[in-house]
């Protein structure tokens, strides 16, 4: 067989030349003792791989599981709880047992299913959950104590003594839990996310899905056909049916070739539709490179697709259900359909001599197909007394398998014959068929419940599934190939007709059309040992009985109590059996008992795929200011504020501690002049004839009468009266204001203002736009700030104290004609300006200011120095606006105008917000100058007990003030405005902090405001 | 989810941020006799229906429209999408 990789990552499967006996071809030699002839593998090419360090060979087209079986390796894993030896149960994604670690080094991946891992040359696989080796596993001791380790063991056992949990039980359980191991190295591969749109999404590329795709594709609809397998064809790959005059896989190849040629059809193999979400959105994982040793250059390992579709057709087929019997978990015991898949598709048998245990005709087909491949079938054991003779081998009608033997792999099965006598049958593998369950999973992702179909004794998709989703083929309970083709085509045509598109059904070739004859048979009642239902989580028939006995009878309780269906396979082969046994115990019917809720994802998804490109520094966007590069060149240490990177301080040569840098920056600003990048502050442009009136609504204080050319501090409240944000707003002209917000709140404030504009005052003539990124803005602060600015502000603009007083604003030009905005506002308490220029000039302006400022020993200062100076000046910031603080607490109670309506004004008047002992913002200084004021510490009246009942407030901001040579802080103290000079205790019981601090005016520096007006 | 924007057509819900009950449009009159009580109810009391719910969504990664979306909280079915400013005007809001 050859594989053709197409540009879209999908592939065409072309049948291999059949009739070649693989054993005779070069390379594979005697090693593949269980390799048969035929199959959809390429026996001409040999691939080498290793499992647990031992080298084996397989062929292109193999999975790891089929290649191991070919090499007579049946033992592939150990179970989760009892460490029982296990082999494959299935041939696909439903696999509970054969979980392995794939690859080595950073690409090592635990818990991958050997049944879906495509073989490539050099593949390294390891078994897991065993020590020291798969054959000799110390933890298998658990199996000896299984009488104690039943359902609910942990709940019952690790209750007391209480102190033992954290120190003893949990570490032991943690060590024992889990399956594979991680490499603890960074994943070197890339993962992508993508978006697709279509008219019809077809989930599954078996006979029904292919018939649907042909129908919709020929009608010109935009179609996505997705299948988790690397080959389209579904069950046709594992069967020997003819379709019309073609053998099944030839029909598949022809259909796939036709679909590939249609530009309106996207065929996605290796793509699992993992979830059905609201309004026709589906998630899909495409395994782009998992079948290769490493992803090709520029290709991701996997893609997480988000598919928007108008209609969906679920053609996901059915999963065979096992029958539980004593010791039904030995390596070699598998689903009858898997045994058939391995023989027909992969030309492999798990053993030279096999048997089949079934309750329906389908199981007999396994015997027929294996006999045709030259495998000896010891017997077909059928639970029905009237079982038909279909295969040319011994038939044991009315018989049941009651036990098995073989420590690391099946040796023989013990059969209770119809006459009540027992007989041992020697075989190395047993195919088990208990009928089929339609794969309803996706149809129930939005809580729709599947409905019971008595004719097939199974659940089928219900009518309350995701809107726009219908099912066809085996997924809908139409099990025969003929029914799959017919319903696939018909449902596709119906879906398109629903969309107003014309489609005609395809010509239906003659093919297999067996009537389903499923009668329920869930478990063998003979035998006292353990009969396994959920092989991955080691749940037995007994555990279900115990759950029933202990009154965990709802299926959801059964699931949690026993862990049935909670493993990585999500109980695809086990849930049905468990709930059927519960139904029997309670005397309710199966539909009355119901299924557990199906949830996405359908099959496990690597964490890297969820993350996509959003990892490491790409976890969120990084915003850099226009002068970021200058800051990097000048020794800035950055801090993340929102998504912005802001310079925290600038380290000069010789400075070894951040405090040295910050203290220097603070002193320089207070003594001469400094420049701080304040571009990140939110800027909102407010324009319109009602702009002033609008600002009156969003700010608690009055703005309507603000003069043109002036700036005002504004306090914004939430409707409940709590402070939301603050900033300054400048009136550039009658109908044009420019607002600033704090960096962190810029987005929320803008959203809030649009809410006020659109939802509360829709007829106001006002427009808002965020201009945060349009302007680069720099604070120039310090006694020499005016002198520095005068060197670059164009001479026609008077910025003297008389011409441009405190809180003035003006549109000006700098550096010979560059348009700019100048605001005389101060956060530091010094004479200060903020100068804004169009973003692209930010870097040039920063360099120019630093060059021109040399004569004043200008410094650049970062957010730390900014913070120190605003604490020294007693300005509230984010630490103070903590979501519980109102205007009164901030000492701005009188700013909330009662003459007008603003957001939060009415609720500010509530009694509880105006109590006499309300918190007031005050300053703190340690009594002992060696002590520190610590943010987060709580305040207690001196001598009072230290507990919550006596809490007097807390400290929100603290720093070392190089101007006062002392630690200082800001915080909130009950009735603080009237407690100046009081000594209170600053405590933190968590850190044993307890120091005396004095309550002081929060304006430590220049309380009269002389300096800002200089 | 997909929200059918009245101006822009179907858009992924990821482009929007959610606020809550559309009753937030009905902000009380601050000069009413019982303004305190009305504002208390407006700010804190919400219906929590299992079924149709009119709610405010902001097209933040789009045209910055506030929308009133009528969504069934049980099925996520969206039966109506309106411009919030139109709804506000229809409910008597102006300046």
CSV table of N, CA and C in Angstrom, one decimal, chain A residues 195 278-281 306 308 446 689-690 693 697 719-720 747 750-765 768-770 898-910, chain B residues 1-3 12-14 17-19 24-30 35-36 39-44 56 58 60 63-67 71 74-78 83-86 88-89 93-95:
chain,number,residue,atom,x,y,z
A,195,UNK,N,-9.7,27.1,12.4
A,195,UNK,CA,-11.2,27.4,12.3
A,195,UNK,C,-11.6,26.9,10.9
A,278,UNK,N,-22.5,24.5,21.5
A,278,UNK,CA,-23.7,25.2,21.1
A,278,UNK,C,-23.6,25.7,19.6
A,279,UNK,N,-24.8,25.7,19.0
A,279,UNK,CA,-25.0,26.4,17.7
A,279,UNK,C,-24.1,25.8,16.6
A,280,UNK,N,-24.0,24.5,16.6
A,280,UNK,CA,-23.3,23.9,15.5
A,280,UNK,C,-21.7,24.1,15.5
A,281,UNK,N,-21.2,24.2,16.7
A,281,UNK,CA,-19.7,24.3,16.8
A,281,UNK,C,-19.2,23.0,17.4
A,306,UNK,N,-11.8,24.2,15.4
A,306,UNK,CA,-13.1,24.7,15.8
A,306,UNK,C,-13.9,24.7,14.5
A,308,UNK,N,-17.4,25.2,12.5
A,308,UNK,CA,-18.7,25.8,12.5
A,308,UNK,C,-19.5,25.1,11.3
A,446,UNK,N,-24.8,17.6,24.6
A,446,UNK,CA,-25.6,18.7,25.2
A,446,UNK,C,-26.7,18.2,26.0
A,689,UNK,N,-21.6,67.0,21.6
A,689,UNK,CA,-22.2,68.2,22.3
A,689,UNK,C,-22.7,67.9,23.7
A,690,UNK,N,-22.9,66.6,24.0
A,690,UNK,CA,-23.3,66.2,25.3
A,690,UNK,C,-22.1,65.6,26.1
A,693,UNK,N,-22.0,66.6,29.8
A,693,UNK,CA,-23.1,66.0,30.5
A,693,UNK,C,-22.9,64.6,30.8
A,697,UNK,N,-22.2,62.1,34.4
A,697,UNK,CA,-22.9,60.9,34.7
A,697,UNK,C,-21.9,59.8,35.2
A,719,UNK,N,-22.2,51.5,40.5
A,719,UNK,CA,-23.5,51.9,40.9
A,719,UNK,C,-23.8,51.6,42.4
A,720,UNK,N,-23.0,50.7,43.0
A,720,UNK,CA,-23.3,50.4,44.4
A,720,UNK,C,-22.5,51.4,45.3
A,747,UNK,N,-9.6,48.8,30.2
A,747,UNK,CA,-10.6,48.0,29.4
A,747,UNK,C,-12.0,48.1,30.1
A,750,UNK,N,-13.6,51.6,29.9
A,750,UNK,CA,-14.2,51.8,28.6
A,750,UNK,C,-15.5,51.1,28.4
A,751,UNK,N,-15.5,49.8,28.8
A,751,UNK,CA,-16.7,49.0,28.6
A,751,UNK,C,-17.9,49.6,29.4
A,752,UNK,N,-17.6,50.0,30.6
A,752,UNK,CA,-18.6,50.6,31.5
A,752,UNK,C,-19.1,51.9,30.9
A,753,UNK,N,-18.2,52.7,30.3
A,753,UNK,CA,-18.7,54.0,29.7
A,753,UNK,C,-19.6,53.7,28.5
A,754,UNK,N,-19.2,52.7,27.7
A,754,UNK,CA,-20.1,52.4,26.6
A,754,UNK,C,-21.4,51.9,27.1
A,755,UNK,N,-21.4,51.2,28.2
A,755,UNK,CA,-22.7,50.7,28.8
A,755,UNK,C,-23.6,51.9,29.1
A,756,UNK,N,-23.0,52.9,29.8
A,756,UNK,CA,-23.7,54.1,30.2
A,756,UNK,C,-24.2,54.8,29.0
A,757,UNK,N,-23.4,54.9,28.0
A,757,UNK,CA,-23.8,55.7,26.8
A,757,UNK,C,-24.9,55.0,26.0
A,758,UNK,N,-24.7,53.7,25.8
A,758,UNK,CA,-25.7,53.0,24.9
A,758,UNK,C,-26.9,52.5,25.6
A,759,UNK,N,-26.7,52.1,26.9
A,759,UNK,CA,-27.9,51.4,27.5
A,759,UNK,C,-28.6,52.4,28.4
A,760,UNK,N,-28.0,53.4,28.9
A,760,UNK,CA,-28.7,54.3,29.9
A,760,UNK,C,-29.0,55.6,29.2
A,761,UNK,N,-28.2,56.2,28.4
A,761,UNK,CA,-28.4,57.5,27.8
A,761,UNK,C,-28.2,57.5,26.3
A,762,UNK,N,-29.1,56.7,25.6
A,762,UNK,CA,-28.9,56.4,24.2
A,762,UNK,C,-29.0,57.6,23.3
A,763,UNK,N,-29.6,58.7,23.8
A,763,UNK,CA,-29.8,59.9,22.9
A,763,UNK,C,-28.8,61.0,23.2
A,764,UNK,N,-27.8,60.7,24.1
A,764,UNK,CA,-26.8,61.7,24.3
A,764,UNK,C,-25.9,61.8,23.1
A,765,UNK,N,-25.6,63.0,22.7
A,765,UNK,CA,-24.6,63.2,21.6
A,765,UNK,C,-23.2,63.1,22.1
A,768,UNK,N,-17.3,57.8,22.1
A,768,UNK,CA,-16.1,57.4,22.8
A,768,UNK,C,-15.2,56.6,22.0
A,769,UNK,N,-13.9,56.7,22.2
A,769,UNK,CA,-12.9,55.8,21.5
A,769,UNK,C,-11.7,55.7,22.4
A,770,UNK,N,-11.2,54.5,22.5
A,770,UNK,CA,-10.0,54.3,23.2
A,770,UNK,C,-8.8,54.8,22.4
A,898,UNK,N,-24.1,66.0,45.2
A,898,UNK,CA,-25.5,65.6,45.5
A,898,UNK,C,-26.5,66.4,44.6
A,899,UNK,N,-25.9,67.4,43.8
A,899,UNK,CA,-26.7,68.2,43.0
A,899,UNK,C,-27.0,67.6,41.6
A,900,UNK,N,-26.4,66.5,41.4
A,900,UNK,CA,-26.6,65.8,40.1
A,900,UNK,C,-26.7,64.3,40.3
A,901,UNK,N,-27.2,63.6,39.2
A,901,UNK,CA,-27.2,62.2,39.2
A,901,UNK,C,-26.0,61.7,38.6
A,902,UNK,N,-25.3,60.8,39.2
A,902,UNK,CA,-24.2,60.2,38.6
A,902,UNK,C,-24.2,58.7,39.0
A,903,UNK,N,-23.5,57.9,38.3
A,903,UNK,CA,-23.5,56.4,38.6
A,903,UNK,C,-22.9,56.3,40.0
A,904,UNK,N,-23.6,55.7,40.9
A,904,UNK,CA,-23.2,55.5,42.3
A,904,UNK,C,-23.6,56.5,43.2
A,905,UNK,N,-24.1,57.6,42.8
A,905,UNK,CA,-24.4,58.7,43.7
A,905,UNK,C,-25.5,58.4,44.7
A,906,UNK,N,-26.6,57.8,44.2
A,906,UNK,CA,-27.7,57.5,45.1
A,906,UNK,C,-27.3,56.4,46.1
A,907,UNK,N,-26.6,55.4,45.7
A,907,UNK,CA,-26.2,54.3,46.6
A,907,UNK,C,-25.1,54.7,47.6
A,908,UNK,N,-24.4,55.8,47.2
A,908,UNK,CA,-23.4,56.3,48.2
A,908,UNK,C,-24.0,56.9,49.4
A,909,UNK,N,-25.3,57.2,49.4
A,909,UNK,CA,-25.9,57.8,50.5
A,909,UNK,C,-26.4,56.8,51.5
A,910,UNK,N,-26.2,55.5,51.2
A,910,UNK,CA,-26.7,54.5,52.1
A,910,UNK,C,-26.1,54.7,53.5
B,1,UNK,N,-20.9,29.4,21.4
B,1,UNK,CA,-22.2,30.0,21.0
B,1,UNK,C,-22.0,30.9,19.8
B,2,UNK,N,-23.0,31.2,19.1
B,2,UNK,CA,-22.9,32.2,18.0
B,2,UNK,C,-24.0,33.2,18.3
B,3,UNK,N,-23.7,34.5,18.2
B,3,UNK,CA,-24.6,35.5,18.4
B,3,UNK,C,-24.8,36.3,17.1
B,12,UNK,N,-19.0,34.7,16.6
B,12,UNK,CA,-18.7,33.8,17.7
B,12,UNK,C,-18.8,34.5,19.1
B,13,UNK,N,-19.3,33.9,20.0
B,13,UNK,CA,-19.5,34.5,21.4
B,13,UNK,C,-18.2,34.8,22.0
B,14,UNK,N,-17.1,34.3,21.5
B,14,UNK,CA,-15.8,34.6,22.1
B,14,UNK,C,-15.4,36.1,21.8
B,17,UNK,N,-18.1,40.1,25.6
B,17,UNK,CA,-18.1,39.9,27.0
B,17,UNK,C,-19.5,40.0,27.5
B,18,UNK,N,-19.8,39.3,28.6
B,18,UNK,CA,-21.1,39.1,29.1
B,18,UNK,C,-21.2,40.1,30.3
B,19,UNK,N,-22.4,40.7,30.5
B,19,UNK,CA,-22.6,41.5,31.7
B,19,UNK,C,-23.7,40.9,32.5
B,24,UNK,N,-30.7,45.9,33.7
B,24,UNK,CA,-29.8,47.0,34.0
B,24,UNK,C,-30.0,48.2,33.2
B,25,UNK,N,-30.8,48.0,32.1
B,25,UNK,CA,-31.1,49.2,31.3
B,25,UNK,C,-32.1,50.1,32.0
B,26,UNK,N,-33.0,49.5,32.9
B,26,UNK,CA,-34.0,50.2,33.6
B,26,UNK,C,-33.5,50.9,34.8
B,27,UNK,N,-32.6,51.8,34.7
B,27,UNK,CA,-32.0,52.4,35.8
B,27,UNK,C,-33.0,53.4,36.4
B,28,UNK,N,-33.2,53.4,37.7
B,28,UNK,CA,-34.3,54.2,38.3
B,28,UNK,C,-34.0,55.7,38.3
B,29,UNK,N,-35.0,56.4,38.5
B,29,UNK,CA,-35.0,57.9,38.6
B,29,UNK,C,-34.4,58.3,40.0
B,30,UNK,N,-33.3,59.0,39.9
B,30,UNK,CA,-32.6,59.3,41.2
B,30,UNK,C,-33.4,60.3,42.1
B,35,UNK,N,-36.2,56.4,45.8
B,35,UNK,CA,-35.0,56.2,45.0
B,35,UNK,C,-34.0,55.2,45.6
B,36,UNK,N,-33.8,55.3,46.9
B,36,UNK,CA,-32.9,54.4,47.6
B,36,UNK,C,-33.4,52.9,47.4
B,39,UNK,N,-33.0,51.9,43.7
B,39,UNK,CA,-31.6,51.6,43.4
B,39,UNK,C,-31.1,50.3,44.0
B,40,UNK,N,-31.6,50.1,45.2
B,40,UNK,CA,-31.2,48.8,45.9
B,40,UNK,C,-31.6,47.6,45.1
B,41,UNK,N,-32.9,47.7,44.6
B,41,UNK,CA,-33.4,46.5,43.9
B,41,UNK,C,-32.7,46.4,42.5
B,42,UNK,N,-32.5,47.6,41.9
B,42,UNK,CA,-31.8,47.7,40.6
B,42,UNK,C,-30.4,47.1,40.6
B,43,UNK,N,-29.7,47.4,41.7
B,43,UNK,CA,-28.3,47.0,41.8
B,43,UNK,C,-28.2,45.5,42.2
B,44,UNK,N,-29.0,45.1,43.1
B,44,UNK,CA,-28.8,43.7,43.7
B,44,UNK,C,-29.7,42.6,43.3
B,56,UNK,N,-27.4,41.2,28.6
B,56,UNK,CA,-26.5,42.2,27.9
B,56,UNK,C,-25.2,41.6,27.6
B,58,UNK,N,-21.5,42.6,25.3
B,58,UNK,CA,-20.7,43.7,24.7
B,58,UNK,C,-19.8,43.1,23.7
B,60,UNK,N,-17.0,43.4,22.5
B,60,UNK,CA,-15.7,44.0,22.8
B,60,UNK,C,-14.7,43.9,21.7
B,63,UNK,N,-17.5,45.6,17.2
B,63,UNK,CA,-17.8,47.0,16.9
B,63,UNK,C,-18.2,47.8,18.2
B,64,UNK,N,-18.0,47.1,19.4
B,64,UNK,CA,-18.3,47.8,20.7
B,64,UNK,C,-19.7,48.1,20.9
B,65,UNK,N,-20.6,47.4,20.2
B,65,UNK,CA,-22.0,47.5,20.5
B,65,UNK,C,-22.4,46.8,21.7
B,66,UNK,N,-23.3,47.3,22.5
B,66,UNK,CA,-24.0,46.5,23.6
B,66,UNK,C,-25.2,45.9,22.9
B,67,UNK,N,-25.4,44.7,23.2
B,67,UNK,CA,-26.6,44.0,22.6
B,67,UNK,C,-27.5,43.4,23.7
B,71,UNK,N,-31.7,34.6,25.4
B,71,UNK,CA,-31.1,33.3,25.4
B,71,UNK,C,-31.8,32.4,26.3
B,74,UNK,N,-31.5,27.1,29.5
B,74,UNK,CA,-31.4,25.7,29.5
B,74,UNK,C,-30.8,25.1,28.3
B,75,UNK,N,-31.1,25.7,27.1
B,75,UNK,CA,-30.7,25.1,25.9
B,75,UNK,C,-29.6,26.0,25.1
B,76,UNK,N,-29.4,27.2,25.6
B,76,UNK,CA,-28.5,28.2,25.0
B,76,UNK,C,-29.1,28.6,23.6
B,77,UNK,N,-30.3,28.3,23.3
B,77,UNK,CA,-30.9,28.8,22.1
B,77,UNK,C,-31.1,30.3,22.2
B,78,UNK,N,-30.7,31.0,21.2
B,78,UNK,CA,-30.8,32.4,21.1
B,78,UNK,C,-31.9,32.8,20.2
B,83,UNK,N,-30.1,45.7,19.3
B,83,UNK,CA,-29.1,46.7,19.8
B,83,UNK,C,-29.6,47.2,21.1
B,84,UNK,N,-28.8,47.3,22.1
B,84,UNK,CA,-29.2,47.7,23.4
B,84,UNK,C,-29.7,49.2,23.4
B,85,UNK,N,-29.1,50.0,22.5
B,85,UNK,CA,-29.6,51.4,22.4
B,85,UNK,C,-31.0,51.4,21.9
B,86,UNK,N,-31.4,50.6,21.0
B,86,UNK,CA,-32.8,50.5,20.5
B,86,UNK,C,-33.7,50.1,21.6
B,88,UNK,N,-33.1,50.4,24.8
B,88,UNK,CA,-33.2,51.5,25.8
B,88,UNK,C,-34.1,52.6,25.4
B,89,UNK,N,-34.1,53.0,24.1
B,89,UNK,CA,-35.0,54.0,23.6
B,89,UNK,C,-36.4,53.5,23.8
B,93,UNK,N,-35.7,55.5,27.6
B,93,UNK,CA,-34.5,56.2,27.9
B,93,UNK,C,-34.1,57.1,26.8
B,94,UNK,N,-33.5,58.2,27.2
B,94,UNK,CA,-33.1,59.2,26.2
B,94,UNK,C,-31.7,59.8,26.6
B,95,UNK,N,-31.8,60.9,27.3
B,95,UNK,CA,-30.5,61.6,27.7
B,95,UNK,C,-30.3,61.5,29.2
